[in-house]
């Protein structure tokens, strides 16, 4: 099995910054796409940022120029640097990782437990 542990959420004032991290551990043969999603109260979960194994990235329009996703393949981690935060960024943030537990398995999707990000003065 693959476990994901997220860190870095919290309360920040508008205009501030936070850095989220997600570390994958357990039985891991290889990791494919890694991404961050968020879900605000009363809204559907949405993709925030995605990074494929080769390093190409994709962002939802609302965070372009403010958020940066990165990954460390040697440490099986993915980060989300969030700058110029706005109240509308308030949500629970989840990391999602596609991983192969062993060579005999195809890629499976794993989710982190979620970390709260609150942007408020």
CSV table of C-alpha atoms in Angstrom, one decimal:
chain,number,residue,atom,x,y,z
A,1,UNK,CA,0.0,0.0,0.0
A,2,UNK,CA,0.9,3.6,-0.5
A,3,UNK,CA,0.4,6.3,2.2
A,4,UNK,CA,0.3,10.0,1.6
A,5,UNK,CA,1.1,12.5,4.4
A,6,UNK,CA,0.3,16.2,3.8
A,7,UNK,CA,1.8,19.0,5.8
A,8,UNK,CA,1.9,22.8,5.6
A,9,UNK,CA,-1.7,24.0,5.9
A,10,UNK,CA,-2.8,26.8,8.2
A,11,UNK,CA,-4.2,30.3,8.6
A,12,UNK,CA,-2.7,33.1,6.7
A,13,UNK,CA,-3.6,36.7,5.9
A,14,UNK,CA,-4.5,37.8,2.4
A,15,UNK,CA,-1.4,38.3,0.4
A,16,UNK,CA,0.5,35.8,2.4
A,17,UNK,CA,2.2,32.6,1.4
A,18,UNK,CA,2.0,28.9,2.4
A,19,UNK,CA,3.9,25.8,1.2
A,20,UNK,CA,2.1,22.5,1.1
A,21,UNK,CA,4.0,19.2,1.0
A,22,UNK,CA,2.9,15.7,0.4
A,23,UNK,CA,5.2,12.7,1.0
A,24,UNK,CA,4.4,9.3,-0.4
A,25,UNK,CA,5.6,6.2,1.4
A,26,UNK,CA,5.1,2.5,1.6
A,27,UNK,CA,5.3,0.0,-1.2
A,28,UNK,CA,6.2,2.1,-4.2
A,29,UNK,CA,7.6,0.8,-7.5
A,30,UNK,CA,7.1,4.1,-9.4
A,31,UNK,CA,5.1,7.3,-9.3
A,32,UNK,CA,3.3,9.0,-12.2
A,33,UNK,CA,1.3,12.1,-12.1
A,34,UNK,CA,1.1,14.1,-8.8
A,35,UNK,CA,-1.4,16.8,-8.1
A,36,UNK,CA,-3.2,19.1,-5.7
A,37,UNK,CA,-6.9,19.5,-5.5
A,38,UNK,CA,-9.0,21.6,-3.2
A,39,UNK,CA,-12.6,21.6,-1.9
A,40,UNK,CA,-14.2,24.6,-0.5
A,41,UNK,CA,-17.4,24.4,1.6
A,42,UNK,CA,-20.4,23.7,-0.6
A,43,UNK,CA,-18.3,23.3,-3.7
A,44,UNK,CA,-17.0,20.4,-5.7
A,45,UNK,CA,-13.4,19.3,-5.4
A,46,UNK,CA,-11.4,20.9,-8.2
A,47,UNK,CA,-7.9,20.4,-9.6
A,48,UNK,CA,-5.5,23.1,-8.6
A,49,UNK,CA,-2.2,22.0,-10.1
A,50,UNK,CA,-0.8,18.9,-11.8
A,51,UNK,CA,2.8,17.8,-12.5
A,52,UNK,CA,3.7,14.8,-14.5
A,53,UNK,CA,6.8,12.7,-14.0
A,54,UNK,CA,8.7,14.5,-16.7
A,55,UNK,CA,8.0,17.9,-14.9
A,56,UNK,CA,5.4,19.5,-17.1
A,57,UNK,CA,2.8,21.3,-15.1
A,58,UNK,CA,-0.8,22.5,-15.5
A,59,UNK,CA,-2.8,24.9,-13.3
A,60,UNK,CA,-6.3,26.1,-12.9
A,61,UNK,CA,-6.7,29.6,-14.3
A,62,UNK,CA,-7.5,31.1,-10.9
A,63,UNK,CA,-4.0,30.3,-9.4
A,64,UNK,CA,-1.8,30.8,-12.5
A,65,UNK,CA,1.1,33.1,-11.6
A,66,UNK,CA,0.5,32.7,-7.8
A,67,UNK,CA,1.0,28.9,-7.2
A,68,UNK,CA,3.9,26.7,-8.2
A,69,UNK,CA,3.8,22.9,-8.1
A,70,UNK,CA,7.1,21.0,-7.9
A,71,UNK,CA,8.1,17.4,-7.2
A,72,UNK,CA,11.2,15.6,-5.9
A,73,UNK,CA,11.2,12.2,-7.6
A,74,UNK,CA,14.0,10.9,-5.3
A,75,UNK,CA,12.0,11.6,-2.2
A,76,UNK,CA,8.5,10.8,-3.7
A,77,UNK,CA,7.2,14.2,-2.6
A,78,UNK,CA,5.2,17.0,-4.2
A,79,UNK,CA,5.0,20.6,-3.1
A,80,UNK,CA,2.6,23.4,-3.7
A,81,UNK,CA,4.0,26.9,-3.1
A,82,UNK,CA,1.1,29.3,-2.7
A,83,UNK,CA,1.8,33.0,-2.9
A,84,UNK,CA,-0.4,36.1,-2.9
A,85,UNK,CA,-3.2,34.1,-1.3
A,86,UNK,CA,-6.7,35.3,-1.5
A,87,UNK,CA,-9.8,34.5,0.7
A,88,UNK,CA,-11.2,32.5,-2.2
A,89,UNK,CA,-8.3,30.1,-1.9
A,90,UNK,CA,-9.7,28.9,1.4
A,91,UNK,CA,-10.4,25.2,1.2
A,92,UNK,CA,-9.2,21.8,2.2
A,93,UNK,CA,-6.3,20.9,0.0
A,94,UNK,CA,-5.7,17.3,-1.0
A,95,UNK,CA,-2.7,15.7,-2.8
A,96,UNK,CA,-3.3,13.0,-5.3
A,97,UNK,CA,-0.7,10.6,-6.5
A,98,UNK,CA,-0.8,7.9,-9.2
A,99,UNK,CA,1.5,5.2,-8.1
A,100,UNK,CA,2.4,1.6,-8.9
A,101,UNK,CA,2.8,-0.4,-5.6
A,102,UNK,CA,4.9,-3.0,-7.4
A,103,UNK,CA,5.9,-4.1,-11.0
A,104,UNK,CA,2.9,-6.5,-11.1
A,105,UNK,CA,0.3,-3.7,-10.6
A,106,UNK,CA,-0.9,-0.9,-12.8
A,107,UNK,CA,-1.0,2.6,-11.6
A,108,UNK,CA,-3.5,3.3,-8.9
A,109,UNK,CA,-4.7,6.6,-7.5
A,110,UNK,CA,-4.0,7.6,-3.9
A,111,UNK,CA,-5.4,10.6,-1.9
A,112,UNK,CA,-3.9,12.4,1.0
A,113,UNK,CA,-6.0,13.1,4.1
A,114,UNK,CA,-6.4,16.8,3.3
A,115,UNK,CA,-5.0,19.9,5.0
A,116,UNK,CA,-7.0,23.0,5.7
A,117,UNK,CA,-5.9,26.3,4.2
A,118,UNK,CA,-7.7,29.4,5.5
A,119,UNK,CA,-7.0,32.9,4.1
A,120,UNK,CA,-8.5,35.5,6.3
A,121,UNK,CA,-7.6,38.8,8.0
